[in-house]
PDB file of C-alpha atoms in Angstrom:
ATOM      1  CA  UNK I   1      43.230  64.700  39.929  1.00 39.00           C
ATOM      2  CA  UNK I   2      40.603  67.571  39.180  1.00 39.00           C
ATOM      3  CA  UNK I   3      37.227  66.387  38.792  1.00 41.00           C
ATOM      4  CA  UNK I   4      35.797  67.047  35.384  1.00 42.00           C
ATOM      5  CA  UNK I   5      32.543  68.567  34.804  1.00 46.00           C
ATOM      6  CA  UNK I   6      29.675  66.716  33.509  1.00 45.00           C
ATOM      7  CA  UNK I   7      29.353  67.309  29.572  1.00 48.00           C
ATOM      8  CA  UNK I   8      26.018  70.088  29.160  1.00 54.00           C
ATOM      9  CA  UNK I   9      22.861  67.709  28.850  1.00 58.00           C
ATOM     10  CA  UNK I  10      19.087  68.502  27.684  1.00 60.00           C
ATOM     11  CA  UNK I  11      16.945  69.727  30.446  1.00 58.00           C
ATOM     12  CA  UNK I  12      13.702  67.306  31.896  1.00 60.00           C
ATOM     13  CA  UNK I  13      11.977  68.225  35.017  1.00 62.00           C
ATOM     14  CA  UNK I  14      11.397  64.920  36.749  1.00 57.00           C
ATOM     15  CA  UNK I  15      10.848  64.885  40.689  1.00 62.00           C
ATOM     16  CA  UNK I  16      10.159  68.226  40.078  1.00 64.00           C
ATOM     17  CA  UNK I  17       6.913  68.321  38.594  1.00 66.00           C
ATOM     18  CA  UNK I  18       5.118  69.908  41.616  1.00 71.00           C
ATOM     19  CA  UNK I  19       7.537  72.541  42.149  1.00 69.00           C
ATOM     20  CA  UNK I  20       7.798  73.231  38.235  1.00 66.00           C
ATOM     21  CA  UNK I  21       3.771  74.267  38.081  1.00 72.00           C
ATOM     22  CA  UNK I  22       4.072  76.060  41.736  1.00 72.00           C
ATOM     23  CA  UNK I  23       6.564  78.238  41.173  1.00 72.00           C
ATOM     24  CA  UNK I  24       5.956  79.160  37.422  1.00 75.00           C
ATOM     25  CA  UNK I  25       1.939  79.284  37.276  1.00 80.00           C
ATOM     26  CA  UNK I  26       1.462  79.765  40.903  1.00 83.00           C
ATOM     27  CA  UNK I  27       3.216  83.341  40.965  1.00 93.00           C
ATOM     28  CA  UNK I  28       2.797  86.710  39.808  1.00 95.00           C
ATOM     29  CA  UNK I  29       5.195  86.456  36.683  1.00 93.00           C
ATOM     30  CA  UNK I  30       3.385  83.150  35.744  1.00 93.00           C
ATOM     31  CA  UNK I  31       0.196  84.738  36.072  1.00 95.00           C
ATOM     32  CA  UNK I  32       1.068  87.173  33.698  1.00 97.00           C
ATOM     33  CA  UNK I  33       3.119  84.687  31.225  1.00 96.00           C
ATOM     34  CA  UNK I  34       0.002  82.977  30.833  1.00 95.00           C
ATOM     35  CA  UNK I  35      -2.403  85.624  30.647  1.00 97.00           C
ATOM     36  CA  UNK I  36      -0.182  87.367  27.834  1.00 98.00           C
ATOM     37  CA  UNK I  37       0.622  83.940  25.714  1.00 98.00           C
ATOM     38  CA  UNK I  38      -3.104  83.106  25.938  1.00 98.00           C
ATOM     39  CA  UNK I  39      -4.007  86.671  24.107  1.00 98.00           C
ATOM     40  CA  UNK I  40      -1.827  85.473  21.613  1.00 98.00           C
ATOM     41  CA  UNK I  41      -2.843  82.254  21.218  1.00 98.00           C
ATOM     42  CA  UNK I  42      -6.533  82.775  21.054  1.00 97.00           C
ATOM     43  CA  UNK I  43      -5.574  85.723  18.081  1.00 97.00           C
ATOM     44  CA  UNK I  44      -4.469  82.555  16.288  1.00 98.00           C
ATOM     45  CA  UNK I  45      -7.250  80.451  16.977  1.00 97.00           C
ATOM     46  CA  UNK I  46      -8.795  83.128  14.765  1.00 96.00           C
ATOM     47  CA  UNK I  47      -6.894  82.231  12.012  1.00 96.00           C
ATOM     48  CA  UNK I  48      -8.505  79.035  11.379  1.00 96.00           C
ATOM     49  CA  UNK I  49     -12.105  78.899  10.384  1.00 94.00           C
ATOM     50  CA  UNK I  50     -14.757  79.214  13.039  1.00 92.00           C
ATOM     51  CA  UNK I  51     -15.683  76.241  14.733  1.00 90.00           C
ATOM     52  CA  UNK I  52     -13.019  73.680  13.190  1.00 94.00           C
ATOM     53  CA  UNK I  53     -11.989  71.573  15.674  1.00 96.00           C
ATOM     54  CA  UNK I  54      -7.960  71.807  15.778  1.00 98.00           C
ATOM     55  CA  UNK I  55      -5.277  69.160  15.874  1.00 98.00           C
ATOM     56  CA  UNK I  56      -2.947  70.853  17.798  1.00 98.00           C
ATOM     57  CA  UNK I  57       0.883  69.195  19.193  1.00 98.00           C
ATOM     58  CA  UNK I  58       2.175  70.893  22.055  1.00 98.00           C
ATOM     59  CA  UNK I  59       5.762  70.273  22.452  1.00 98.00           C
ATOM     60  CA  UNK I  60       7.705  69.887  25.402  1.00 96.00           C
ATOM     61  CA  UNK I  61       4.496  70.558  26.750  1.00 96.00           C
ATOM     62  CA  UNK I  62       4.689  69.871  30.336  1.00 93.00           C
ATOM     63  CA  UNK I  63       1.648  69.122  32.453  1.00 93.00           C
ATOM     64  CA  UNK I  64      -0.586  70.462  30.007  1.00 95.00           C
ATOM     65  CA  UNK I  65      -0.773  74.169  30.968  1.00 94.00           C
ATOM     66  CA  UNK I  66      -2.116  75.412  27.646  1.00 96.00           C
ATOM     67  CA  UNK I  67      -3.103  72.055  26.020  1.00 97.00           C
ATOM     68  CA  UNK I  68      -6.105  71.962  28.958  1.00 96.00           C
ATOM     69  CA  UNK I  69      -7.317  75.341  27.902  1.00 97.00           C
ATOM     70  CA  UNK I  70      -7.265  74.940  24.206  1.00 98.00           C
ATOM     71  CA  UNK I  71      -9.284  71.393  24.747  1.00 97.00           C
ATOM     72  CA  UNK I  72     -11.615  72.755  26.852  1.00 97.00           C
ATOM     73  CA  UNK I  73     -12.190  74.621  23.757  1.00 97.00           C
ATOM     74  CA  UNK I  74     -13.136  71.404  21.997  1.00 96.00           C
ATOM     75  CA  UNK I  75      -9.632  71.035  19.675  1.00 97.00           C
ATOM     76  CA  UNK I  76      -7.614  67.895  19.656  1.00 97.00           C
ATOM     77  CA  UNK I  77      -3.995  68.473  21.246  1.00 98.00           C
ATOM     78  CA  UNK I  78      -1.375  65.768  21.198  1.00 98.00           C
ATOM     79  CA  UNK I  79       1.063  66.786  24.142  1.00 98.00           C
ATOM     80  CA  UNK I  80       4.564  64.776  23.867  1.00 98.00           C
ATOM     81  CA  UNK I  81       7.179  65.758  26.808  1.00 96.00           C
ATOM     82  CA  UNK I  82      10.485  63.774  28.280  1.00 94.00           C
ATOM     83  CA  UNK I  83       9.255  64.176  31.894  1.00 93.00           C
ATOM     84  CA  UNK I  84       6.701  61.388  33.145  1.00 93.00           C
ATOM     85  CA  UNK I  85       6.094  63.230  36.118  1.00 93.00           C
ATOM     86  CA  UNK I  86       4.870  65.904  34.507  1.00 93.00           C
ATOM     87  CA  UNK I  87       2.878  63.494  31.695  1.00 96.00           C
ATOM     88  CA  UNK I  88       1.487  62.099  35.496  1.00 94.00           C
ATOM     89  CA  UNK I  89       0.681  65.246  36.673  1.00 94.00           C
ATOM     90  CA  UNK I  90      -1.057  66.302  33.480  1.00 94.00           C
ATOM     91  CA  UNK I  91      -3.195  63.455  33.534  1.00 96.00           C
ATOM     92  CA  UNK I  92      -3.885  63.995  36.950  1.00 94.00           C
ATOM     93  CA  UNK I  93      -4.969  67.399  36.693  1.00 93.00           C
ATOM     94  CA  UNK I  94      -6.999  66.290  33.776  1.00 95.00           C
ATOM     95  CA  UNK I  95      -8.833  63.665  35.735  1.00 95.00           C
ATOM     96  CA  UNK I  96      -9.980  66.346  38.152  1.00 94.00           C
ATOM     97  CA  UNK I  97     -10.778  68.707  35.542  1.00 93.00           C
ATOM     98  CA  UNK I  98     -11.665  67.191  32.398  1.00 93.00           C
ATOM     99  CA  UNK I  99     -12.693  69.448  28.805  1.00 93.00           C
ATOM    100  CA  UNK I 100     -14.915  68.893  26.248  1.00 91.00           C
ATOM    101  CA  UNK I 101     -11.892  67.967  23.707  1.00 92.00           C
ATOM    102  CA  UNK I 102      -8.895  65.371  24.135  1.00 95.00           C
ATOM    103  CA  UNK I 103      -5.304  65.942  25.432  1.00 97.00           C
ATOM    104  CA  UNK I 104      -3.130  62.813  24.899  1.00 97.00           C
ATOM    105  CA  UNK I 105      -0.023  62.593  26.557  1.00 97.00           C
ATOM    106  CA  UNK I 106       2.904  60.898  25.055  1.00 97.00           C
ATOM    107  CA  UNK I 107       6.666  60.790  26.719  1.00 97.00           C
ATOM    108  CA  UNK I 108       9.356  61.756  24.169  1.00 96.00           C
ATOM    109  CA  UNK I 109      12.079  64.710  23.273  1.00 95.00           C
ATOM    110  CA  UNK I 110      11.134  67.321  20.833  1.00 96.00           C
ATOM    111  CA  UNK I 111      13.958  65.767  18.771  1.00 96.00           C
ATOM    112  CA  UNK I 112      12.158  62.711  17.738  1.00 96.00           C
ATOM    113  CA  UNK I 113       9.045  63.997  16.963  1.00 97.00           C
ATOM    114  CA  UNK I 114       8.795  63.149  13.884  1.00 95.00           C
ATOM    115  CA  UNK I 115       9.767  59.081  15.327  1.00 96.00           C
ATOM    116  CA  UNK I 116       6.955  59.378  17.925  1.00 96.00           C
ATOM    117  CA  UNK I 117       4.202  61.077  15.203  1.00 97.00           C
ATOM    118  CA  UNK I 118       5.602  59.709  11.873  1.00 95.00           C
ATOM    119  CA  UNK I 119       3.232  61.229   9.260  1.00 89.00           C
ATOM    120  CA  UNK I 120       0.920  63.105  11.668  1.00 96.00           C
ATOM    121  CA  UNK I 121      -0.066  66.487  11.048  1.00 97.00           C
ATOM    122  CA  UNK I 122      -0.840  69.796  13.131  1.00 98.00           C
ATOM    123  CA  UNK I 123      -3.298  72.623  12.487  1.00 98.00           C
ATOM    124  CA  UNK I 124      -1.424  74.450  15.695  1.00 98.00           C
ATOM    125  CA  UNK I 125       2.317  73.594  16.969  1.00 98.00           C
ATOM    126  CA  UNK I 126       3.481  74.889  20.034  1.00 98.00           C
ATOM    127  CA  UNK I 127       6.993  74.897  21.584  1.00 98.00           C
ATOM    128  CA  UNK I 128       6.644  76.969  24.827  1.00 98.00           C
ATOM    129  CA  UNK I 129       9.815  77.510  27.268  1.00 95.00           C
ATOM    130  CA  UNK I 130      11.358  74.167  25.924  1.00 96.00           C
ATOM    131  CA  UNK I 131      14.135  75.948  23.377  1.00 97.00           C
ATOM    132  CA  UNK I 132      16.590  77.368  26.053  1.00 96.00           C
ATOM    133  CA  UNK I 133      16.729  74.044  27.970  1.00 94.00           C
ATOM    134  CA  UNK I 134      18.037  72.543  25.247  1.00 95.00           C
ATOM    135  CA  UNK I 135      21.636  72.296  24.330  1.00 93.00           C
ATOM    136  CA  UNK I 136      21.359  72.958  20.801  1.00 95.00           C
ATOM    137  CA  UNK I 137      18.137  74.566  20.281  1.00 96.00           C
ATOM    138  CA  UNK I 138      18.242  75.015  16.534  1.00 97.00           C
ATOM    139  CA  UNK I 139      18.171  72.282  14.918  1.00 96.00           C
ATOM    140  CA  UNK I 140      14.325  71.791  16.539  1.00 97.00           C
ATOM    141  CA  UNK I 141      12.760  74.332  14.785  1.00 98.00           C
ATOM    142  CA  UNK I 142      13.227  72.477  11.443  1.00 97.00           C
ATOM    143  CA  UNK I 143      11.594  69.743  13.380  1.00 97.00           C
ATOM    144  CA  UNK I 144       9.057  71.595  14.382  1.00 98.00           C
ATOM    145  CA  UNK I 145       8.256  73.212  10.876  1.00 97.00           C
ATOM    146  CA  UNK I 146       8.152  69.007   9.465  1.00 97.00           C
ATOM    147  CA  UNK I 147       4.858  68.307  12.001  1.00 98.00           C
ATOM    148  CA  UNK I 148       2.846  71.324  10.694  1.00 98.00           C
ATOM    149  CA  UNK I 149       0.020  70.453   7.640  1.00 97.00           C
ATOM    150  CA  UNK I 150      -0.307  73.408   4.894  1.00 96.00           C
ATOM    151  CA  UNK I 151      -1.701  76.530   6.574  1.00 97.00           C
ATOM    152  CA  UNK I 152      -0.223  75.374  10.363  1.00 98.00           C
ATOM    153  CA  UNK I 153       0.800  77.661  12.678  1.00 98.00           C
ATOM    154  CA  UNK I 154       3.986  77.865  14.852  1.00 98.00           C
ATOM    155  CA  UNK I 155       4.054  79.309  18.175  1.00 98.00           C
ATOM    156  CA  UNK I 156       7.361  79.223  19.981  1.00 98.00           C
ATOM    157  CA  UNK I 157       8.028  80.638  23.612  1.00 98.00           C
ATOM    158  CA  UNK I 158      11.407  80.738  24.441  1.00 98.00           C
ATOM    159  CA  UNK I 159      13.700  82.854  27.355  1.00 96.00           C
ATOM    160  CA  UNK I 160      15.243  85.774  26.584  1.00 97.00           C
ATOM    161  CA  UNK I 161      19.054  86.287  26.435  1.00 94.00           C
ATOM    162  CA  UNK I 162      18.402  90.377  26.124  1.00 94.00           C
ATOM    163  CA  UNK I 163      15.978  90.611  29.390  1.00 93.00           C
ATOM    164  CA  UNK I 164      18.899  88.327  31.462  1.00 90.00           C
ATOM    165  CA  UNK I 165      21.669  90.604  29.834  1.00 89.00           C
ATOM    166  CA  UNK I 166      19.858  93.830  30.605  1.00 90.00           C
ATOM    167  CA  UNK I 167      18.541  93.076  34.077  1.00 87.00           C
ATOM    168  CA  UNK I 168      22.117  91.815  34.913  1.00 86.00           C
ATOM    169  CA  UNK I 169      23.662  94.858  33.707  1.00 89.00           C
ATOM    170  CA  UNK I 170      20.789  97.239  35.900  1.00 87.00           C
ATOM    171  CA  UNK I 171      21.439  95.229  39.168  1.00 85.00           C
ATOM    172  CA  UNK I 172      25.004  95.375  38.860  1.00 88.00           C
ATOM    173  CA  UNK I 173      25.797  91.746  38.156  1.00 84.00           C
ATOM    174  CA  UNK I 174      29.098  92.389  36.198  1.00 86.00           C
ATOM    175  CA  UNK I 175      31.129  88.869  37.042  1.00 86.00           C
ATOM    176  CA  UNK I 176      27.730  87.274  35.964  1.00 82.00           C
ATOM    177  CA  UNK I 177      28.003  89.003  32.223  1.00 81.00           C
ATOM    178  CA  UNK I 178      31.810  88.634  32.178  1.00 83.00           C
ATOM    179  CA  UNK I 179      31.165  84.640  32.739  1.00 84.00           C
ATOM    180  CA  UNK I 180      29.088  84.592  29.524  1.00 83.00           C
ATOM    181  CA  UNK I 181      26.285  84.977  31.853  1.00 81.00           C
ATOM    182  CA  UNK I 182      26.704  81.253  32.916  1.00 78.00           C
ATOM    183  CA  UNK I 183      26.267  80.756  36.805  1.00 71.00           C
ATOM    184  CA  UNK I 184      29.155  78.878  38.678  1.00 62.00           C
ATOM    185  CA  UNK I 185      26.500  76.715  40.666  1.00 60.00           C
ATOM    186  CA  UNK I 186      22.986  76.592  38.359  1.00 57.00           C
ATOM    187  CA  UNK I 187      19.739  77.313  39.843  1.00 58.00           C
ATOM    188  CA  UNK I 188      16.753  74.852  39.178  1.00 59.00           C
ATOM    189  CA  UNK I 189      14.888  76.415  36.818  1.00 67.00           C
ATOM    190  CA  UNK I 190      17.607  78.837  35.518  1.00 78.00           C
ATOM    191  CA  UNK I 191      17.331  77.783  31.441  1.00 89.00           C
ATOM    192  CA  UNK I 192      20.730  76.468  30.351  1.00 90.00           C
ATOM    193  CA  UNK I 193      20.430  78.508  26.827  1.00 92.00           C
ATOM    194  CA  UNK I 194      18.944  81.916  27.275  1.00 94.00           C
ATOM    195  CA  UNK I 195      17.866  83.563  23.164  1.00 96.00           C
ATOM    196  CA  UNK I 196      18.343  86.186  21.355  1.00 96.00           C
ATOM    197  CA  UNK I 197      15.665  87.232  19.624  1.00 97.00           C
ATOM    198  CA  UNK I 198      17.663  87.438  16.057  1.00 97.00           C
ATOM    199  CA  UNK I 199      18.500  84.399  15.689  1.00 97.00           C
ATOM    200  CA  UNK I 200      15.519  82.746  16.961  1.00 98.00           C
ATOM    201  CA  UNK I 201      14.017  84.587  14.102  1.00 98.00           C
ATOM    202  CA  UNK I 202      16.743  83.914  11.437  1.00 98.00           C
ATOM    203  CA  UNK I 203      16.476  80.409  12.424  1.00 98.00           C
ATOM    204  CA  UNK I 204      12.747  80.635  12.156  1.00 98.00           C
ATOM    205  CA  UNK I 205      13.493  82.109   8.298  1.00 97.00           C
ATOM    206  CA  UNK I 206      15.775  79.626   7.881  1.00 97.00           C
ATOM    207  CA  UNK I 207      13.384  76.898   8.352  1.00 96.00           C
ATOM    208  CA  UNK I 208      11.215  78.171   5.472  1.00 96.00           C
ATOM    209  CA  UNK I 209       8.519  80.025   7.888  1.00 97.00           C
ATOM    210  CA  UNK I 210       7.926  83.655   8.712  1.00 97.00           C
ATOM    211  CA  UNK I 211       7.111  85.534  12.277  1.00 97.00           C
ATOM    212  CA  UNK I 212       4.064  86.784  11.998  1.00 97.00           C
ATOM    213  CA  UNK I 213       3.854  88.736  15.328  1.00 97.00           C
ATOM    214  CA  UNK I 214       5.917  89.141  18.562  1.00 98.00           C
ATOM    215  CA  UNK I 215       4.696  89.725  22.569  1.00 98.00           C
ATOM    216  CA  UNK I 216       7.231  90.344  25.124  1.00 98.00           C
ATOM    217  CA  UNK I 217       6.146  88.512  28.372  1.00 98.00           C
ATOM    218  CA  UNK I 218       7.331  90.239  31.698  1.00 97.00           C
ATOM    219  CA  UNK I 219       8.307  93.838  30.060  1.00 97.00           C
ATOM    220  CA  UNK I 220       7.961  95.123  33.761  1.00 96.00           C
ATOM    221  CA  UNK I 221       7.323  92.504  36.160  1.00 97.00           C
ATOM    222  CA  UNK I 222      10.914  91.845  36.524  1.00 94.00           C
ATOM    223  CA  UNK I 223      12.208  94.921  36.889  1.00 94.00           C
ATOM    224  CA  UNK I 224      10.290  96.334  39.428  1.00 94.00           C
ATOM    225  CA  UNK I 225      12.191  97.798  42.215  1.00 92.00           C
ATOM    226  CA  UNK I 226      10.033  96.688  45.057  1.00 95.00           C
ATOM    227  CA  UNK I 227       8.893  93.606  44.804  1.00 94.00           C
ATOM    228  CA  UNK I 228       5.916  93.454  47.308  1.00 96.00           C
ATOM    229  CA  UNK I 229       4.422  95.779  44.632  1.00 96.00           C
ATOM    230  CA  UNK I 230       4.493  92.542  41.868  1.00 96.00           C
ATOM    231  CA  UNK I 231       1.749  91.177  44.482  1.00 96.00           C
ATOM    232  CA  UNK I 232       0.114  94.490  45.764  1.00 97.00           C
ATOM    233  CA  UNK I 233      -1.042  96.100  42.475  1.00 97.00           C
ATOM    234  CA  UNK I 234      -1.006  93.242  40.677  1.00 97.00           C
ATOM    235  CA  UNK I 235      -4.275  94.187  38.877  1.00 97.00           C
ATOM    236  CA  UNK I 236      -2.514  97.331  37.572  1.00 98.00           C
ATOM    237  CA  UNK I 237       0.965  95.393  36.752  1.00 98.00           C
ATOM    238  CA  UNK I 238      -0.789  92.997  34.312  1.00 98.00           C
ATOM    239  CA  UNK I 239      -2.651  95.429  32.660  1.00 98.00           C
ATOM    240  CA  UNK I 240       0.466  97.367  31.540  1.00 98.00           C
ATOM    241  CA  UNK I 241       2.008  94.338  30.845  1.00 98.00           C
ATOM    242  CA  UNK I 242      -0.644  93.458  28.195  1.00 98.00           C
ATOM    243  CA  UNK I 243      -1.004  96.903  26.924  1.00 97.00           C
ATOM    244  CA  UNK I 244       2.941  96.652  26.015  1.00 98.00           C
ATOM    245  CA  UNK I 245       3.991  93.665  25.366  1.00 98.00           C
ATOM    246  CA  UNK I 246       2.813  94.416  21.438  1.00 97.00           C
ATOM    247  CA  UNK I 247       4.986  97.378  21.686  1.00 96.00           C
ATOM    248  CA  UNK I 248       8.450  97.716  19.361  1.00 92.00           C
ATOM    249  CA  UNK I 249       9.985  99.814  22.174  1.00 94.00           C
ATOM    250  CA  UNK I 250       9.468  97.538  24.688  1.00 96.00           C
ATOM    251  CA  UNK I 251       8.652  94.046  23.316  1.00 96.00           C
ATOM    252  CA  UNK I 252      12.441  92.964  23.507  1.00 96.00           C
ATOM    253  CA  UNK I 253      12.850  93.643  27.086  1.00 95.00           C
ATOM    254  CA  UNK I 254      10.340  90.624  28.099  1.00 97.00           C
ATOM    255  CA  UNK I 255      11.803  87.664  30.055  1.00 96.00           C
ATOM    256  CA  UNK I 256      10.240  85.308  27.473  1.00 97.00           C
ATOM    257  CA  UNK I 257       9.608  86.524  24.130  1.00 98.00           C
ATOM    258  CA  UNK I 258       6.342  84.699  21.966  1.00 98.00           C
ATOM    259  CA  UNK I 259       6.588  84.897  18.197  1.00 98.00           C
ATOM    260  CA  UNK I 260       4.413  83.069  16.338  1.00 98.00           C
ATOM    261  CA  UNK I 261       4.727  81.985  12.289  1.00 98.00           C
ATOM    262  CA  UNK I 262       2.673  82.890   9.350  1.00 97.00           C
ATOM    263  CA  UNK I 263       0.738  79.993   8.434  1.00 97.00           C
ATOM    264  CA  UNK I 264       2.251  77.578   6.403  1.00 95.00           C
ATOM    265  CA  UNK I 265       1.710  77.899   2.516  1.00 89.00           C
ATOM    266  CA  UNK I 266       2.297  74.833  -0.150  1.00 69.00           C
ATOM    267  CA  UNK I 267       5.671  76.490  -1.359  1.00 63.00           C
ATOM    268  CA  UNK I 268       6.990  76.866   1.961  1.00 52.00           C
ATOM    269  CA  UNK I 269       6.453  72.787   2.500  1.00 52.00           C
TER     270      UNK I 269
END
């Protein structure tokens, strides 16, 4: 009898907590991921008015990457994920680094937000690299839309389905596209539902909201033909990869792709 394949499941990072913040903020390309989303997200700040404290959820939030640098800015971020070990490791990392604001970390799925924070409110919502390991991303983003108060912002991060399709194509990785670009045997942090950036943003119009601005994140970095060169002129790298991730000719070809919403308006609610 053939042995049937497990049905697809939600993504959390348990037991892998350690190797989740080495390998994505410890490198290069999450050097530059977080350099790039941080521009963004400090643009946004400037939305709101100067010195206002923020109540900001960060979903699927992990071990508090960006929630520790937007409290250390004094705002208020509620950070729900599914993974304790990363919750642990966010406090931990906390402890040894505390900010003058408040992260408070609460285990959950995106999906239930509005169970875990029934009637709670958000100046600032984030949803960073969370969408694509999710089996059914869209129905989230409606979710996410229901925990923002009037003039909220949403800020979603997700992986790119053009940057895998293109890179794939470059290297000559032909079975890979033919197989729906689906690998037989799935590499640990290889997101199980890679984006297009159309529907992300049709969903995103869908929901009632409208994208307000787009970065590509890794435009270059992956693509680079020698790869001792991501590390060697890494100064230069990043700075190109700032000065073009804004750009309309080469925005789409980023790894991850940030778009962030108008904020919310009364008629939108």
């Amino acid at each position: 009898m053939l042995k049937q394949k497990a049905p697809p499941h939600d993504q959390s990072f348990d037991k892998r907590a350690e190797f989740f913040k080495n390998q994505i903020y410890g490198t290069t390309k999450g050097k530059i991921r977080g350099a790039v989303v941080w521009r963004d997200l400090q643009e946004i700040l400037r939305l709101f008015p100067a010195g206002r404290k923020l109540r900001i959820l960060d979903a699927g939030g992990g071990f508090g990457y960006m929630a520790a640098k937007l409290a250390a800015l004094g705002h208020y971020v509620t950070l729900v994920d599914i993974s304790q070990d990363m919750l642990d490791l966010g406090k931990r990392e906390l402890a040894a680094n505390p900010v003058s604001g408040e992260i408070v970390f609460i285990k959950g799925e995106v999906q239930k937000l509005a169970e875990i924070l029934p009637d709670e409110k958000y100046d600032l919502v984030l949803c960073h690299a969370v969408l694509e390991w999710l089996v059914d991303p869209h129905p989230v983003i409606e979710i996410l839309k229901g925990m923002l108060r009037e003039g909220g912002v949403l800020s979603l991060l997700f992986y790119n389905r053009t940057a895998l399709l293109f890179q794939s194509l470059v290297v000559g990785n032909f079975d890979y596209i033919r197989q729906g670009l689906v690998k037989k045997k799935r590499q640990k942090l290889t997101p199980i539902t890679p984006l297009y950036i159309s529907e992300v943003k049709r969903w995103i119009c869908e929901a009632g909201l409208k994208p307000a601005g787009l970065s590509g994140v890794r435009i270059i970095h992956d693509y680079m033909r020698d790869k001792t060169e991501q590390i060697s002129k890494f100064d230069d790298l990043l700075s190109f990869e700032m000065e073009y991730s804004r750009s309309e000719d080469f925005a789409h070809l980023g790894r991850y792709i940030h778009i962030w919403t108008e904020p919310l308006t009364v008629s939108e609610k």
